[in-house]
Amino acid sequence: MMKALISVTGADTTGIIARVSTKLYEMNINILDISQTILSGCFTMMMVVDLTSCGLTFSEVADELTPVGREIGMEIHVQRMDIFDAMHRV
Amino acid sequence: MINTQDILQTMQMIREDHFDIRTITLGINLLGCASENVARTAERVYDRVAKTAEKLVQTGEELERELGIPIVNKRVAVTPVSMLIQAEDPMPIALALDRAAHTVGIDFLGGYTALMQKGATKADEALVRSIPEVLDRTELLCSSVNVASTRAGINMNAVREMGRVIKETAARTADRDSLGCAKLVVFANAVEDNPFMAGAFCGVGEPECAINVGVSGPGVVKTALEEVKDAPFDVVAETIKRTAFKITRVGQLVAREASQRLGIPFGIVDLSLAPTPARGDSVAHILTEMGLEMAGAPGTTAALALLNDAVKKGGVMASNHVGGLSGAFIPVSEDIGMIEAAQAGALTLEKLEAMTCVCSVGLDMIAVPGDTTAEAISGIIADEAAIGMVNSKTTAVCIIPAIGKKAGDRVEFGGLLGFAPVMPVNGYSCADFIARGGRIPAPLHSLRN
């Protein structure tokens, strides 16, 4: 399984989850977990997703999401989950 | 599923606390490039570096993007160039290396190096003679010379010569605030797998190629310590260990991935805290967080000793191979807390020398007045070499006699190299001491008190 974290940061507004998850649906990316919080004063939505069956490279997924972020006025980052596993699991 | 708090902590480390991978450094053995003449060797050196490091930058950028962590520098370290020549002028090789570095798009290339802790070959002498002109005429090439070791003692002829070389390099690059000297390091006990510049080279015990990674993250350690204000040192040490473990694990991940993608063996992760001039990315500010008003205050050496040891203890379990210089770096010009301490007069050259007894390397990126004599610079090198030799540790001197500047003035190098206040040097002469030459014998390894 190729897991990634999608983080969406910026000012809170309506439709963030809807817009991002619609785009993920179009790319055949399964959402495994969602949570949201405030990080350094910024609204932050985090999604753990599975890229295994989407057929796109990591960069392509990131490139597809960047314009969605621009439309909703938020920054979208995609990171492989490996960095979190490495740092927090022995 | 992973804990949200853990994810947020990692994101905070990268976005707020300047956590980054400082460098992926590709070590390349060039011994096979030596040939009957320097021109031919230079051609082969160019081809070998350009081909082996072809995908280094691209791979680093891919990893940066996928893992969401900056990989600030991509570098190459090569076999000490003095091993590729006889007694000829090695300038064509220096120019070929600089050209290769530009071709593959790396940030620095290290290995314009001579190892002469016991004595110099004709090739070593030719290389050392060429250093000032080479550092003037090249942009990305870094140079280092090993003048002492615990086993061999101190080669005081080399120490004397390096004082002159540093002065001449400063003069030749005076129009750039004597920048050439920032790319030149004089070592005792130099290590063969160091990924950090200016002292990186690929030692003779190294394989054909190897990926070595240096991490950074003083800001992360400082933020962690903010959570344990007023706690005793046991808690401080544990906090640093835990943080060092986390940042080193990311270094290990990057090293493993880079190694797989490039098809080049993983060498080591350097367990390092490397600062930058950015606020929030300072080793000195870790020391002040421990309770010192400024770096250089009484207690600074003890604080640094704790930090350096805890970084190693935390990092060593996070990687299957550790090496390099491993520890906290204390460059002056590259650390805003050190710059401020030096400007305020809290941090002197003498205190820095004491700090180098317990930090990862030595006197690093220190600007001194342009009229500092070659002998005084040699004296400073000899002192550092003695600390390294006696304590079986790596020490180094990277010192910039800023031509035309006096104590209190400022030199600007730009980028990661930062800026530095010119620090005063003890004005009493060591000229007769340096003039003696010869070797200081290696120390005894028993009766250790």
Coordinates of C-alpha atoms in Angstrom, one line a residue:
Chain A
M1 CA 0.0 0.0 0.0
M2 CA 1.3 3.4 -0.9
K3 CA 0.0 5.7 1.8
A4 CA 0.2 9.5 1.7
L5 CA -0.8 12.4 3.9
I6 CA -2.7 15.2 2.3
S7 CA -2.7 18.3 4.4
V8 CA -4.8 21.3 3.6
T9 CA -4.0 24.6 5.4
G10 CA -5.4 28.1 5.3
A11 CA -8.5 30.0 6.5
D12 CA -11.5 27.8 7.3
T13 CA -14.3 27.9 4.8
T14 CA -17.2 25.7 3.6
G15 CA -16.7 22.9 1.2
I16 CA -13.0 22.1 1.8
I17 CA -13.6 18.4 2.4
A18 CA -16.1 18.2 -0.4
R19 CA -13.8 19.8 -3.0
V20 CA -10.7 17.8 -2.0
S21 CA -12.5 14.5 -1.6
T22 CA -14.3 15.0 -5.0
K23 CA -10.9 15.4 -6.7
L24 CA -9.6 12.3 -4.9
Y25 CA -12.6 10.3 -6.0
E26 CA -12.0 11.4 -9.6
M27 CA -8.4 10.1 -9.3
N28 CA -9.6 6.8 -7.7
I29 CA -7.8 7.6 -4.4
N30 CA -9.2 5.9 -1.3
I31 CA -9.5 8.0 1.9
L32 CA -8.4 6.1 5.0
D33 CA -8.7 8.7 7.7
I34 CA -9.6 12.4 8.1
S35 CA -9.1 14.8 10.9
Q36 CA -8.9 18.6 11.3
T37 CA -7.3 20.9 13.8
I38 CA -5.6 24.3 14.2
L39 CA -1.8 24.3 13.6
S40 CA 0.1 27.6 14.3
G41 CA -3.2 29.5 14.0
C42 CA -4.1 28.0 10.7
F43 CA -7.0 25.6 10.0
T44 CA -5.4 22.3 9.0
M45 CA -7.3 19.3 7.5
M46 CA -5.4 16.1 7.2
M47 CA -6.3 13.1 5.1
V48 CA -4.5 9.8 5.1
V49 CA -5.0 8.3 1.6
D50 CA -4.1 5.2 -0.3
L51 CA -2.5 5.9 -3.7
T52 CA -2.1 2.2 -4.7
S53 CA -4.9 1.9 -7.2
C54 CA -5.0 5.5 -8.6
G55 CA -2.5 4.7 -11.4
L56 CA -0.8 8.1 -11.1
T57 CA 2.7 8.9 -9.9
F58 CA 3.2 10.7 -6.7
S59 CA 4.1 13.9 -8.5
E60 CA 1.1 13.7 -10.7
V61 CA -1.2 13.4 -7.7
A62 CA 0.4 16.5 -6.1
D63 CA 0.1 18.4 -9.4
E64 CA -3.6 17.6 -9.7
L65 CA -4.3 18.8 -6.2
T66 CA -2.4 22.1 -6.4
P67 CA -5.0 23.9 -8.6
V68 CA -7.8 22.6 -6.3
G69 CA -6.0 24.3 -3.4
R70 CA -5.7 27.5 -5.4
E71 CA -9.5 27.5 -6.1
I72 CA -10.4 27.2 -2.5
G73 CA -7.6 29.6 -1.3
M74 CA -5.8 26.9 0.7
E75 CA -2.4 25.3 0.4
I76 CA -2.4 21.5 -0.2
H77 CA 0.6 19.4 0.5
V78 CA 1.0 15.7 -0.2
Q79 CA 3.7 13.7 1.7
R80 CA 4.4 10.0 1.8
M81 CA 3.4 8.6 5.1
D82 CA 6.8 7.0 5.4
I83 CA 8.2 10.2 7.0
F84 CA 5.8 10.0 9.8
D85 CA 6.3 6.3 10.3
A86 CA 10.0 6.8 10.4
M87 CA 9.9 9.5 12.9
H88 CA 7.4 8.2 15.3
R89 CA 7.7 4.4 15.2
V90 CA 10.7 2.4 16.5
Chain B
M1 CA -3.3 4.4 11.9
I2 CA -0.8 7.0 13.0
N3 CA -1.5 9.5 15.8
T4 CA -2.7 13.0 14.7
Q5 CA -0.5 14.6 17.3
D6 CA 2.6 12.9 15.8
I7 CA 1.7 14.1 12.3
L8 CA 1.2 17.6 13.6
Q9 CA 4.5 17.5 15.4
T10 CA 6.4 16.5 12.3
M11 CA 4.6 19.2 10.3
Q12 CA 5.5 21.7 12.9
M13 CA 9.2 20.6 12.9
I14 CA 9.4 21.2 9.2
R15 CA 7.3 24.3 8.8
E16 CA 8.1 26.2 12.0
D17 CA 11.4 24.8 13.4
H18 CA 13.4 24.7 10.1
F19 CA 13.9 20.9 10.3
D20 CA 15.6 19.8 7.1
I21 CA 18.1 17.4 5.7
R22 CA 21.2 19.5 5.3
T23 CA 22.9 17.4 2.7
I24 CA 22.9 14.2 0.6
T25 CA 26.6 13.8 -0.2
L26 CA 27.7 11.3 -2.7
G27 CA 31.2 10.0 -2.1
I28 CA 33.1 9.0 -5.3
N29 CA 36.4 7.2 -5.4
L30 CA 38.6 8.7 -8.1
L31 CA 41.7 6.5 -7.6
G32 CA 41.0 4.8 -10.9
C33 CA 41.2 8.1 -12.8
A34 CA 44.9 8.7 -12.1
S35 CA 46.9 8.5 -15.3
E36 CA 50.3 9.4 -16.8
N37 CA 49.6 13.1 -17.0
V38 CA 47.4 15.7 -15.2
A39 CA 45.5 16.7 -18.4
R40 CA 44.4 13.2 -19.0
T41 CA 43.6 12.6 -15.3
A42 CA 41.5 15.8 -15.3
E43 CA 39.4 14.5 -18.3
R44 CA 38.8 11.2 -16.6
V45 CA 37.9 12.9 -13.3
Y46 CA 35.4 15.1 -15.1
D47 CA 33.8 12.1 -16.8
R48 CA 33.6 10.0 -13.7
V49 CA 32.0 12.7 -11.5
A50 CA 29.6 13.9 -14.2
K51 CA 28.5 10.3 -14.9
T52 CA 28.3 9.0 -11.3
A53 CA 26.5 12.1 -9.9
E54 CA 24.3 12.6 -13.0
K55 CA 21.0 11.8 -11.2
L56 CA 22.0 13.0 -7.7
V57 CA 20.2 16.4 -7.8
Q58 CA 17.1 15.0 -9.5
T59 CA 16.8 12.2 -7.0
G60 CA 17.2 14.6 -4.1
E61 CA 14.5 16.9 -5.5
E62 CA 12.1 13.9 -6.0
L63 CA 12.6 12.8 -2.4
E64 CA 12.2 16.4 -1.2
R65 CA 8.9 16.5 -2.9
E66 CA 7.6 13.1 -1.9
L67 CA 8.5 13.3 1.7
G68 CA 7.7 17.0 2.1
I69 CA 11.1 17.8 3.7
P70 CA 13.7 20.2 2.3
I71 CA 17.0 18.6 1.3
V72 CA 19.0 21.8 1.3
N73 CA 22.2 20.7 -0.4
K74 CA 23.3 17.9 -2.8
R75 CA 27.0 17.5 -2.7
V76 CA 29.8 15.3 -3.9
A77 CA 33.0 14.3 -2.0
V78 CA 35.9 12.8 -3.9
T79 CA 39.2 11.0 -3.2
P80 CA 41.8 13.4 -1.9
V81 CA 43.1 15.0 -5.1
S82 CA 46.8 14.8 -4.0
M83 CA 46.5 11.0 -4.4
L84 CA 45.8 11.4 -8.1
I85 CA 49.0 13.4 -9.0
Q86 CA 52.8 13.2 -8.8
A87 CA 54.3 16.6 -8.3
E88 CA 52.6 18.5 -11.1
D89 CA 50.4 21.5 -10.7
P90 CA 46.9 20.0 -10.1
M91 CA 45.0 23.1 -11.4
P92 CA 43.5 21.2 -14.4
I93 CA 42.0 18.7 -12.1
A94 CA 40.6 21.4 -9.8
L95 CA 39.0 23.2 -12.8
A96 CA 37.6 19.8 -14.1
L97 CA 36.0 19.1 -10.7
D98 CA 34.5 22.6 -10.6
R99 CA 33.2 22.2 -14.1
A100 CA 31.7 18.7 -13.3
A101 CA 30.0 20.2 -10.2
H102 CA 28.4 22.8 -12.3
T103 CA 27.4 20.2 -14.9
V104 CA 25.5 18.0 -12.5
G105 CA 24.0 21.0 -10.6
I106 CA 25.3 20.2 -7.1
D107 CA 25.9 22.9 -4.4
F108 CA 29.5 22.0 -3.4
L109 CA 32.2 19.4 -4.3
G110 CA 34.8 18.5 -1.6
G111 CA 38.1 16.6 -1.8
Y112 CA 40.7 19.1 -3.0
T113 CA 42.5 17.5 -0.1
A114 CA 45.9 16.4 1.1
L115 CA 46.5 14.1 4.1
M116 CA 49.8 15.1 5.6
Q117 CA 49.5 14.4 9.4
K118 CA 52.9 12.7 9.4
G119 CA 54.6 14.2 6.4
A120 CA 54.0 15.6 2.9
T121 CA 54.6 13.8 -0.4
K122 CA 55.6 15.9 -3.4
A123 CA 52.0 15.7 -4.5
D124 CA 50.7 17.0 -1.2
E125 CA 53.1 19.9 -1.4
A126 CA 52.0 20.7 -5.0
L127 CA 48.4 20.6 -4.0
V128 CA 48.8 22.8 -0.9
R129 CA 50.8 25.3 -3.0
S130 CA 47.9 25.5 -5.5
I131 CA 45.1 26.0 -2.9
P132 CA 45.0 29.9 -3.0
E133 CA 44.7 30.1 -6.7
V134 CA 42.3 27.1 -6.9
L135 CA 39.9 28.6 -4.4
D136 CA 40.1 31.9 -6.3
R137 CA 39.5 30.4 -9.7
T138 CA 36.8 27.8 -8.8
E139 CA 33.3 28.4 -7.3
L140 CA 32.0 25.1 -5.9
L141 CA 35.2 23.3 -5.0
C142 CA 36.1 22.9 -1.3
S143 CA 39.6 22.1 0.1
S144 CA 40.8 20.5 3.2
V145 CA 44.2 19.5 4.6
N146 CA 44.8 17.0 7.5
V147 CA 47.8 18.2 9.6
A148 CA 47.5 16.0 12.7
S149 CA 46.2 12.8 14.1
T150 CA 46.2 11.0 17.5
R151 CA 48.4 8.3 16.1
A152 CA 50.8 10.5 14.1
G153 CA 51.1 13.7 16.1
I154 CA 51.1 17.1 14.6
N155 CA 53.0 17.9 11.4
M156 CA 54.1 21.4 12.4
N157 CA 55.7 22.0 8.9
A158 CA 52.2 21.6 7.5
V159 CA 50.7 23.8 10.2
R160 CA 53.2 26.6 9.4
E161 CA 52.5 26.2 5.7
M162 CA 48.7 26.3 6.2
G163 CA 49.0 29.7 8.0
R164 CA 50.6 31.1 4.8
V165 CA 48.1 29.4 2.5
I166 CA 45.1 30.8 4.4
K167 CA 46.6 34.3 4.3
E168 CA 47.3 34.1 0.6
T169 CA 43.8 32.6 -0.1
A170 CA 42.3 35.6 1.9
A171 CA 44.3 38.1 -0.1
R172 CA 43.4 36.5 -3.5
T173 CA 39.7 36.6 -2.7
A174 CA 39.7 39.9 -0.8
D175 CA 37.2 41.4 -3.2
R176 CA 34.7 38.7 -2.0
D177 CA 35.3 39.3 1.7
S178 CA 38.0 36.6 1.6
L179 CA 35.4 34.0 0.7
G180 CA 38.1 31.5 -0.4
C181 CA 38.9 30.8 3.2
A182 CA 35.4 29.7 3.9
K183 CA 36.0 26.8 1.5
L184 CA 39.2 25.7 3.2
V185 CA 39.5 23.6 6.4
V186 CA 42.6 22.4 8.3
F187 CA 41.9 19.2 10.2
A188 CA 43.2 17.0 12.9
N189 CA 41.8 13.4 12.8
A190 CA 39.9 14.1 9.6
V191 CA 37.2 11.5 8.9
E192 CA 36.7 9.7 5.6
D193 CA 32.9 9.7 5.3
N194 CA 32.0 13.3 6.4
P195 CA 29.1 14.7 4.3
F196 CA 29.6 18.3 5.5
M197 CA 31.6 21.0 3.7
A198 CA 34.1 22.4 3.5
G199 CA 35.9 19.3 4.8
A200 CA 34.2 16.4 3.0
F201 CA 36.3 14.0 1.0
C202 CA 36.0 10.3 0.1
G203 CA 38.6 8.5 2.1
V204 CA 40.7 5.6 0.9
G205 CA 38.8 3.1 3.1
E206 CA 35.6 4.0 1.3
P207 CA 33.8 1.9 -1.4
E208 CA 33.6 3.0 -5.1
C209 CA 30.7 5.2 -4.2
A210 CA 28.5 5.8 -1.1
I211 CA 25.6 7.9 -0.1
N212 CA 26.2 9.9 3.2
V213 CA 23.5 12.0 4.7
G214 CA 23.8 14.9 7.2
V215 CA 20.7 16.0 9.1
S216 CA 20.0 19.4 10.7
G217 CA 17.5 20.6 13.2
P218 CA 18.7 22.8 16.0
G219 CA 15.3 24.6 15.9
V220 CA 13.5 21.4 16.7
V221 CA 15.7 20.7 19.7
K222 CA 15.2 24.3 21.0
T223 CA 11.4 24.0 20.7
A224 CA 11.5 20.7 22.5
L225 CA 13.5 22.2 25.3
E226 CA 11.0 25.1 25.6
E227 CA 8.6 22.4 27.0
V228 CA 10.9 21.5 29.9
K229 CA 11.8 24.9 31.3
D230 CA 13.4 24.7 34.7
A231 CA 13.6 20.9 34.6
P232 CA 16.9 19.3 35.8
F233 CA 19.5 18.2 33.3
D234 CA 18.4 14.6 33.4
V235 CA 15.2 15.7 31.7
V236 CA 17.0 18.1 29.3
A237 CA 19.3 15.2 28.2
E238 CA 16.3 12.8 27.7
T239 CA 14.4 15.5 25.7
I240 CA 17.4 16.1 23.4
K241 CA 17.9 12.3 22.9
R242 CA 14.2 11.8 21.9
T243 CA 14.4 14.7 19.5
A244 CA 17.7 13.6 18.0
F245 CA 16.2 10.1 17.5
K246 CA 13.3 11.5 15.5
I247 CA 15.3 13.8 13.2
T248 CA 17.9 11.1 12.6
R249 CA 15.2 8.6 11.6
V250 CA 14.3 10.9 8.8
G251 CA 17.9 11.2 7.7
Q252 CA 18.1 7.4 7.6
L253 CA 14.9 7.2 5.5
V254 CA 16.3 9.7 3.0
A255 CA 19.6 8.0 2.9
R256 CA 18.0 4.6 2.3
E257 CA 15.7 5.9 -0.4
A258 CA 18.4 7.8 -2.2
S259 CA 20.7 4.8 -2.1
Q260 CA 18.0 2.6 -3.6
R261 CA 17.1 5.0 -6.4
L262 CA 20.7 5.7 -7.4
G263 CA 21.8 2.1 -7.0
I264 CA 24.7 3.3 -4.8
P265 CA 25.4 1.8 -1.3
F266 CA 24.3 3.7 1.8
G267 CA 27.3 4.8 3.8
I268 CA 26.3 6.7 6.9
V269 CA 24.1 9.2 8.6
D270 CA 25.9 12.0 10.3
L271 CA 24.2 12.6 13.6
S272 CA 24.4 16.3 13.4
L273 CA 22.9 19.6 14.5
A274 CA 23.9 22.0 11.8
P275 CA 22.6 25.6 12.1
T276 CA 21.9 28.2 9.4
P277 CA 21.9 32.0 9.8
A278 CA 18.0 31.9 9.9
R279 CA 16.4 32.8 13.2
G280 CA 15.1 29.7 14.8
D281 CA 17.8 27.5 13.4
S282 CA 20.6 28.1 15.9
V283 CA 22.7 25.8 18.1
A284 CA 23.6 28.8 20.3
H285 CA 19.9 29.3 21.1
I286 CA 19.7 25.7 22.4
L287 CA 22.4 26.7 24.9
T288 CA 20.5 29.8 25.8
E289 CA 17.3 27.8 26.2
M290 CA 19.2 25.7 28.8
G291 CA 19.6 28.8 30.9
L292 CA 22.6 30.8 29.6
E293 CA 22.1 34.5 28.8
M294 CA 24.3 34.2 25.7
A295 CA 26.5 31.6 24.2
G296 CA 29.9 32.2 25.7
A297 CA 28.7 32.8 29.2
P298 CA 30.2 30.6 32.0
G299 CA 28.6 27.2 31.7
T300 CA 28.6 27.2 27.9
T301 CA 31.1 24.4 27.6
A302 CA 29.1 22.2 29.9
A303 CA 25.9 22.9 28.1
L304 CA 27.5 22.1 24.8
A305 CA 29.0 18.8 26.2
L306 CA 25.6 17.7 27.3
L307 CA 24.0 18.6 23.9
N308 CA 26.7 17.0 21.9
D309 CA 26.5 13.7 23.8
A310 CA 22.7 13.6 23.9
V311 CA 22.5 14.1 20.1
K312 CA 24.7 11.1 19.6
K313 CA 23.0 8.9 22.1
G314 CA 19.6 9.7 20.6
G315 CA 20.7 9.4 17.0
V316 CA 22.7 6.2 17.2
M317 CA 19.7 4.0 17.6
A318 CA 17.9 5.7 14.7
S319 CA 20.3 4.7 12.0
N320 CA 22.0 1.4 11.2
H321 CA 25.2 3.1 10.3
V322 CA 26.3 6.4 11.8
G323 CA 29.6 8.2 11.1
G324 CA 30.9 11.4 9.7
L325 CA 31.5 14.2 12.3
S326 CA 28.3 13.5 14.3
G327 CA 27.6 16.1 16.9
A328 CA 26.6 19.8 17.2
F329 CA 28.4 22.2 14.9
I330 CA 29.3 25.7 16.3
P331 CA 30.1 27.8 13.2
V332 CA 30.0 31.5 14.0
S333 CA 28.9 33.0 10.7
E334 CA 26.3 30.3 10.1
D335 CA 24.4 30.7 13.4
I336 CA 22.5 33.8 14.4
G337 CA 22.9 33.1 18.1
M338 CA 26.7 32.7 17.7
I339 CA 26.8 35.9 15.6
E340 CA 25.0 37.9 18.2
A341 CA 27.1 36.5 21.0
A342 CA 30.3 37.4 19.1
Q343 CA 29.0 40.8 18.3
A344 CA 28.1 41.4 22.0
G345 CA 31.6 40.3 23.1
A346 CA 30.1 37.4 25.1
L347 CA 31.8 34.9 22.8
T348 CA 35.6 35.1 22.3
L349 CA 38.0 33.0 20.3
E350 CA 39.4 31.5 23.5
K351 CA 35.9 30.4 24.7
L352 CA 35.2 29.0 21.3
E353 CA 38.5 27.0 21.6
A354 CA 37.2 25.5 24.9
M355 CA 33.9 24.7 23.2
T356 CA 35.7 22.8 20.5
C357 CA 36.9 20.3 23.1
V358 CA 33.3 19.0 23.4
C359 CA 31.6 19.8 20.1
S360 CA 31.6 17.8 16.9
V361 CA 34.5 19.6 15.1
G362 CA 36.3 22.8 15.8
L363 CA 36.8 26.5 15.1
D364 CA 34.4 27.0 12.3
M365 CA 33.7 30.0 10.0
I366 CA 35.5 32.5 12.2
A367 CA 36.4 35.9 10.8
V368 CA 39.5 37.6 12.3
P369 CA 41.2 40.9 11.4
G370 CA 42.9 41.0 8.0
D371 CA 46.2 41.9 9.5
T372 CA 46.4 38.7 11.6
T373 CA 49.8 37.2 10.8
A374 CA 50.3 33.8 9.1
E375 CA 52.1 32.7 12.2
A376 CA 49.2 33.6 14.5
I377 CA 46.9 31.6 12.2
S378 CA 49.3 28.7 12.4
G379 CA 49.3 29.0 16.2
I380 CA 45.5 28.8 16.3
I381 CA 45.7 25.7 14.0
A382 CA 48.3 24.1 16.2
D383 CA 46.2 24.7 19.3
E384 CA 43.1 23.1 17.7
A385 CA 45.2 20.2 16.4
A386 CA 46.5 19.6 19.9
I387 CA 43.0 19.4 21.3
G388 CA 42.1 16.9 18.6
M389 CA 45.2 14.9 18.9
V390 CA 45.1 14.5 22.7
N391 CA 41.4 13.9 23.0
S392 CA 41.2 11.5 20.0
K393 CA 38.5 13.6 18.3
T394 CA 38.2 15.5 15.0
T395 CA 39.0 19.1 15.3
A396 CA 39.3 21.7 12.5
V397 CA 40.0 25.3 11.8
C398 CA 38.1 27.2 9.2
I399 CA 39.2 30.8 9.7
I400 CA 38.9 33.9 7.5
P401 CA 41.4 36.7 7.9
A402 CA 39.2 39.4 6.4
I403 CA 41.5 41.6 4.4
G404 CA 41.1 45.3 5.1
K405 CA 38.8 44.7 8.1
K406 CA 39.5 45.0 11.8
A407 CA 37.9 43.6 15.0
G408 CA 34.2 44.7 15.2
D409 CA 33.7 45.0 11.4
R410 CA 31.5 42.6 9.6
V411 CA 32.1 40.1 6.7
E412 CA 29.2 38.9 4.4
F413 CA 29.4 35.5 2.6
G414 CA 25.7 35.1 1.8
G415 CA 23.4 32.1 1.7
L416 CA 24.1 29.3 4.2
L417 CA 27.6 30.7 4.9
G418 CA 26.0 33.8 6.5
F419 CA 27.8 36.8 7.9
A420 CA 30.3 37.2 10.8
P421 CA 31.6 39.8 13.1
V422 CA 35.4 40.1 12.9
M423 CA 36.7 38.7 16.2
P424 CA 39.9 40.0 17.9
V425 CA 43.0 37.7 18.1
N426 CA 45.5 37.6 20.9
G427 CA 48.2 40.0 19.7
Y428 CA 51.2 38.4 21.3
S429 CA 53.6 36.7 18.9
C430 CA 54.0 32.9 18.4
A431 CA 56.4 33.5 15.4
D432 CA 59.4 31.7 16.9
F433 CA 57.3 28.8 18.0
I434 CA 55.8 28.3 14.5
A435 CA 59.2 28.8 12.9
R436 CA 60.6 25.7 14.5
G437 CA 58.8 23.2 12.2
G438 CA 59.2 19.5 12.6
R439 CA 56.6 17.3 14.3
I440 CA 55.0 17.3 17.7
P441 CA 55.0 13.6 18.7
A442 CA 51.9 11.6 19.2
P443 CA 50.6 11.5 22.7
L444 CA 50.7 8.5 25.1
H445 CA 47.6 6.4 25.2
S446 CA 47.9 5.2 28.8
L447 CA 48.0 7.2 32.1
R448 CA 45.0 9.2 30.9
N449 CA 44.3 11.9 33.3

